[in-house]
């Protein structure tokens, strides 16, 4: 509406429409507001989505109260010395954070101290400021400061050995918020990260395995620029341990949660208690106040335990006085009791809602605990904290059931083919070729559907294995635009070749036929229209809101049925046209079309994530490990505050709850998650004789890890020479080819299905085994080829490396870092680790053959674990110096830890805790002195007898 409208048709103000009646005399002046920057508009949309997402999470956690629990924090940064640190007011916390010289904050605390809750509350405060200060300058000029958009992410999904921090951050934003306004036709995530408009709020550092924490912190610190901001949460002990190892966020402010005072806990519990239980709360808290050092009072210093107590005793018949009536021996016993209490409190028996199959609280508490315990054990076994429904089929029980399920599908296909063949052959006066035509149509349907799936998967960069919210396929134009933005020229050409080359060959074969129309129809329907429709169905959504697990699952289900109803139909139409050409009857066309449609529909459903989810859920539900309505159960657990949602996955709201459910259900003692590798007994160390008989054998994977740390010189085919002038290792390795197995297995399954639908099960099994044997033969032939030469040489001046006929060399002055990373060769994950070097900017790069990714170049392939032989590690410490980033889980046993019982000779020098002679030591053990950072000096080459102190000291800052 206009602010002012005068009689002379002059309007000042803001109006959506202006209507002039009559003739216009003079000029019409229109002052339009400045056009919004596309990047700023995308940042504003992201902030709105973040606010909506995490406001819903706070409501689910029952933390949207106007007076939350007061948690006191101790600040450790220069700007607030002498102050008490930020309190419970998020506005002040945001002001302090934005006023830091470097907006980097580390939030520490014990288990259940409220770290994640503080991160979410700070995220909401900053997101609200982003929305209200939309047009404020970023640098703070002119008064109001516009903060970066906070994005809460868990570090579980980041592998720093494969992906740069900025790349991972942009990828997660694009996956969780696919519909942000485009910038120059592309998703704005990369631009938002590049322009510093995103504040990563990183949660779950302490939930990572011990060998990954230091690497993750180092890579984050290395990726942060001068003006980049970050918020990181972690348990105090885990972060301090990494800090002692040199892994910390530079120039970061640190706050640490303090125990909640008994007065604050009492005020909060009484304020939030229901009227019918408030008297019991008062009596219980008075009793606790009389014993401030008791186990109950100690347990109620944790915000998590206070929340559990509040939820557990929210309504009768639960009585808070049970906390003082029961004789708890320790604080841990009180905490376990409260953790056990939360599930019956969330899943109480309430009347059914007429609109739902199960009311939110209608689940049996005992069975609910059993189901949640199974999910906790599943996550613990996979060393993760994120439950993704599309990964549920990876459990052992479901994998065992995959083969019977495939057999049932083959049986169903064979029955359909048999019924169609009998009906059609009888209608064709016993023509024996009629049945063969239906079998061929079924096989063509399977093969064409598989080709379409592979082409679409290549189009989207092999992303169909991870679901995402899909675009509306009925809005064809928008879906095609979304599919075009999600692809690239190279992937598009490869995907087109998958369907175009077979179609071109088939067309060339039928050129000259007296009637090519049925062939043209089959080619157009199966290789042109079907892939186009499939691309439209698989296109990502353009919605700005974050995806939820239910929305992602519903999108996958819709996409699966749409592919059956459109893509499979097009393939069936193409085969039906061919049947019309051969027999010139409607029945022949229908028979071939329906049979091909059935085969294509079966293949598309089998390849979909939704069918794998159904198989996994069905198997686990029959075994009693999960409910049949699993997603509804998870949704109710989320509404009850037990789980949280993030990017289409569920997580236990607190790691402590996951640990408790997994441990108590299994009957084991509580243990940290994930289990640190160094907590397991090393197979190198022989236990004392008194415990040797009862000591458990080392696990296979741990024994394999210790074997992979063995000196490179002890391996067959390798020669190692190490002195004060350099380290050289030469050897030959045989290559074991595995690249042919996907094609072999695909063809074997196709042969098995085709023979099975004819009832020839023996032929099907024999042909499939023969093809698998052919794959094994290819491996053996490849193994018998001449081994590939490899070499690595380290000197005080440079590093040299060789792989076959490819050679490389870099001066140490041109090397920025040396580390063990995942080997990404020619944009393909090889599933093995390798020693990599990172050249400095502007330095000459090695040959393209050695290119690994993110600017790194591999120099020596190692193994399937992030470890390195001890002699190579010692040489890298000696010659690479501070450039060498030792794997966090790499350990060399200290002398005196036990008797080492491997039987290998170690030639060379080990510059760490010493050279360890396996088994009983016969004779002398000598240590060659490196004599300085590069192994030179007046004392180089001096020997020290075993049991004597070596005459050299380790580098500055390293303890022997």
PDB file of C-alpha atoms in Angstrom, residues 621-724:
ATOM      1  CA  UNK A 621      11.350 -57.405  12.028  1.00  0.00           C
ATOM      2  CA  UNK A 622      10.820 -61.155  11.588  1.00  0.00           C
ATOM      3  CA  UNK A 623      13.827 -61.714  13.851  1.00  0.00           C
ATOM      4  CA  UNK A 624      12.291 -59.349  16.407  1.00  0.00           C
ATOM      5  CA  UNK A 625      15.125 -56.820  16.280  1.00  0.00           C
ATOM      6  CA  UNK A 626      13.104 -53.865  14.965  1.00  0.00           C
ATOM      7  CA  UNK A 627       9.376 -53.108  14.739  1.00  0.00           C
ATOM      8  CA  UNK A 628       7.517 -53.471  11.480  1.00  0.00           C
ATOM      9  CA  UNK A 629       6.714 -49.747  11.527  1.00  0.00           C
ATOM     10  CA  UNK A 630      10.366 -48.828  12.031  1.00  0.00           C
ATOM     11  CA  UNK A 631      10.265 -45.307  10.607  1.00  0.00           C
ATOM     12  CA  UNK A 632       7.223 -44.441  12.697  1.00  0.00           C
ATOM     13  CA  UNK A 633       8.970 -45.809  15.770  1.00  0.00           C
ATOM     14  CA  UNK A 634      12.050 -43.693  15.041  1.00  0.00           C
ATOM     15  CA  UNK A 635       9.864 -40.662  14.482  1.00  0.00           C
ATOM     16  CA  UNK A 636       8.194 -41.173  17.866  1.00  0.00           C
ATOM     17  CA  UNK A 637      11.585 -41.662  19.528  1.00  0.00           C
ATOM     18  CA  UNK A 638      12.635 -38.361  17.975  1.00  0.00           C
ATOM     19  CA  UNK A 639       9.514 -36.640  19.237  1.00  0.00           C
ATOM     20  CA  UNK A 640      10.322 -38.010  22.676  1.00  0.00           C
ATOM     21  CA  UNK A 641      13.786 -36.493  22.644  1.00  0.00           C
ATOM     22  CA  UNK A 642      15.738 -39.764  22.355  1.00  0.00           C
ATOM     23  CA  UNK A 643      16.906 -39.183  18.786  1.00  0.00           C
ATOM     24  CA  UNK A 644      17.787 -36.173  16.690  1.00  0.00           C
ATOM     25  CA  UNK A 645      17.574 -35.662  12.944  1.00  0.00           C
ATOM     26  CA  UNK A 646      20.332 -34.291  10.793  1.00  0.00           C
ATOM     27  CA  UNK A 647      20.488 -34.378   7.008  1.00  0.00           C
ATOM     28  CA  UNK A 648      18.145 -37.324   6.462  1.00  0.00           C
ATOM     29  CA  UNK A 649      19.661 -39.508   9.217  1.00  0.00           C
ATOM     30  CA  UNK A 650      18.874 -40.172  12.861  1.00  0.00           C
ATOM     31  CA  UNK A 651      21.334 -40.024  15.743  1.00  0.00           C
ATOM     32  CA  UNK A 652      20.961 -40.732  19.401  1.00  0.00           C
ATOM     33  CA  UNK A 653      20.648 -37.350  21.010  1.00  0.00           C
ATOM     34  CA  UNK A 654      23.450 -38.206  23.396  1.00  0.00           C
ATOM     35  CA  UNK A 655      26.341 -40.557  22.772  1.00  0.00           C
ATOM     36  CA  UNK A 656      26.042 -41.620  26.405  1.00  0.00           C
ATOM     37  CA  UNK A 657      22.581 -43.052  25.705  1.00  0.00           C
ATOM     38  CA  UNK A 658      23.857 -45.032  22.711  1.00  0.00           C
ATOM     39  CA  UNK A 659      26.739 -46.419  24.754  1.00  0.00           C
ATOM     40  CA  UNK A 660      24.434 -47.353  27.615  1.00  0.00           C
ATOM     41  CA  UNK A 661      21.893 -49.163  25.437  1.00  0.00           C
ATOM     42  CA  UNK A 662      24.549 -51.065  23.502  1.00  0.00           C
ATOM     43  CA  UNK A 663      26.486 -52.118  26.600  1.00  0.00           C
ATOM     44  CA  UNK A 664      23.622 -53.071  28.897  1.00  0.00           C
ATOM     45  CA  UNK A 665      21.819 -55.085  26.218  1.00  0.00           C
ATOM     46  CA  UNK A 666      24.986 -56.969  25.432  1.00  0.00           C
ATOM     47  CA  UNK A 667      25.802 -57.416  29.107  1.00  0.00           C
ATOM     48  CA  UNK A 668      29.278 -55.937  28.846  1.00  0.00           C
ATOM     49  CA  UNK A 669      30.860 -53.290  30.971  1.00  0.00           C
ATOM     50  CA  UNK A 670      30.429 -49.746  29.677  1.00  0.00           C
ATOM     51  CA  UNK A 671      33.001 -48.811  27.079  1.00  0.00           C
ATOM     52  CA  UNK A 672      33.743 -45.748  25.038  1.00  0.00           C
ATOM     53  CA  UNK A 673      32.528 -45.513  21.463  1.00  0.00           C
ATOM     54  CA  UNK A 674      34.216 -46.004  19.107  1.00  0.00           C
ATOM     55  CA  UNK A 675      36.700 -48.323  20.762  1.00  0.00           C
ATOM     56  CA  UNK A 676      40.202 -46.848  20.622  1.00  0.00           C
ATOM     57  CA  UNK A 677      42.642 -49.072  18.821  1.00  0.00           C
ATOM     58  CA  UNK A 678      45.351 -48.671  21.420  1.00  0.00           C
ATOM     59  CA  UNK A 679      43.022 -50.031  24.107  1.00  0.00           C
ATOM     60  CA  UNK A 680      43.262 -53.546  22.660  1.00  0.00           C
ATOM     61  CA  UNK A 681      46.177 -55.845  23.464  1.00  0.00           C
ATOM     62  CA  UNK A 682      48.929 -55.622  20.874  1.00  0.00           C
ATOM     63  CA  UNK A 683      49.862 -58.990  19.330  1.00  0.00           C
ATOM     64  CA  UNK A 684      53.496 -57.912  19.498  1.00  0.00           C
ATOM     65  CA  UNK A 685      53.589 -58.002  23.289  1.00  0.00           C
ATOM     66  CA  UNK A 686      53.751 -61.254  25.165  1.00  0.00           C
ATOM     67  CA  UNK A 687      51.733 -61.155  28.413  1.00  0.00           C
ATOM     68  CA  UNK A 688      53.295 -62.276  31.675  1.00  0.00           C
ATOM     69  CA  UNK A 689      53.580 -66.023  32.089  1.00  0.00           C
ATOM     70  CA  UNK A 690      50.901 -66.051  34.765  1.00  0.00           C
ATOM     71  CA  UNK A 691      48.385 -64.501  32.393  1.00  0.00           C
ATOM     72  CA  UNK A 692      49.531 -66.177  29.189  1.00  0.00           C
ATOM     73  CA  UNK A 693      47.121 -69.072  29.468  1.00  0.00           C
ATOM     74  CA  UNK A 694      44.054 -66.900  29.977  1.00  0.00           C
ATOM     75  CA  UNK A 695      44.987 -63.979  27.712  1.00  0.00           C
ATOM     76  CA  UNK A 696      42.643 -63.632  24.721  1.00  0.00           C
ATOM     77  CA  UNK A 697      44.022 -64.025  21.238  1.00  0.00           C
ATOM     78  CA  UNK A 698      44.320 -60.770  19.274  1.00  0.00           C
ATOM     79  CA  UNK A 699      41.594 -60.023  16.800  1.00  0.00           C
ATOM     80  CA  UNK A 700      42.401 -60.686  13.166  1.00  0.00           C
ATOM     81  CA  UNK A 701      42.141 -57.062  12.074  1.00  0.00           C
ATOM     82  CA  UNK A 702      44.420 -55.890  14.863  1.00  0.00           C
ATOM     83  CA  UNK A 703      46.974 -58.583  14.049  1.00  0.00           C
ATOM     84  CA  UNK A 704      46.769 -57.510  10.406  1.00  0.00           C
ATOM     85  CA  UNK A 705      47.353 -53.889  11.397  1.00  0.00           C
ATOM     86  CA  UNK A 706      50.463 -54.852  13.358  1.00  0.00           C
ATOM     87  CA  UNK A 707      51.701 -56.877  10.396  1.00  0.00           C
ATOM     88  CA  UNK A 708      51.234 -53.872   8.119  1.00  0.00           C
ATOM     89  CA  UNK A 709      53.443 -51.833  10.464  1.00  0.00           C
ATOM     90  CA  UNK A 710      56.264 -54.359  10.012  1.00  0.00           C
ATOM     91  CA  UNK A 711      59.492 -52.984   8.538  1.00  0.00           C
ATOM     92  CA  UNK A 712      59.438 -52.737   4.775  1.00  0.00           C
ATOM     93  CA  UNK A 713      62.781 -54.510   4.677  1.00  0.00           C
ATOM     94  CA  UNK A 714      61.253 -57.616   6.256  1.00  0.00           C
ATOM     95  CA  UNK A 715      58.761 -58.078   3.412  1.00  0.00           C
ATOM     96  CA  UNK A 716      59.530 -60.473   0.610  1.00  0.00           C
ATOM     97  CA  UNK A 717      60.842 -58.826  -2.543  1.00  0.00           C
ATOM     98  CA  UNK A 718      61.894 -55.568  -0.872  1.00  0.00           C
ATOM     99  CA  UNK A 719      65.429 -54.334  -0.308  1.00  0.00           C
ATOM    100  CA  UNK A 720      65.999 -51.487   2.126  1.00  0.00           C
ATOM    101  CA  UNK A 721      69.200 -49.531   2.714  1.00  0.00           C
ATOM    102  CA  UNK A 722      69.348 -46.834   5.376  1.00  0.00           C
ATOM    103  CA  UNK A 723      72.346 -44.835   6.503  1.00  0.00           C
ATOM    104  CA  UNK A 724      73.175 -41.288   7.446  1.00  0.00           C
TER     105      UNK A 724
END
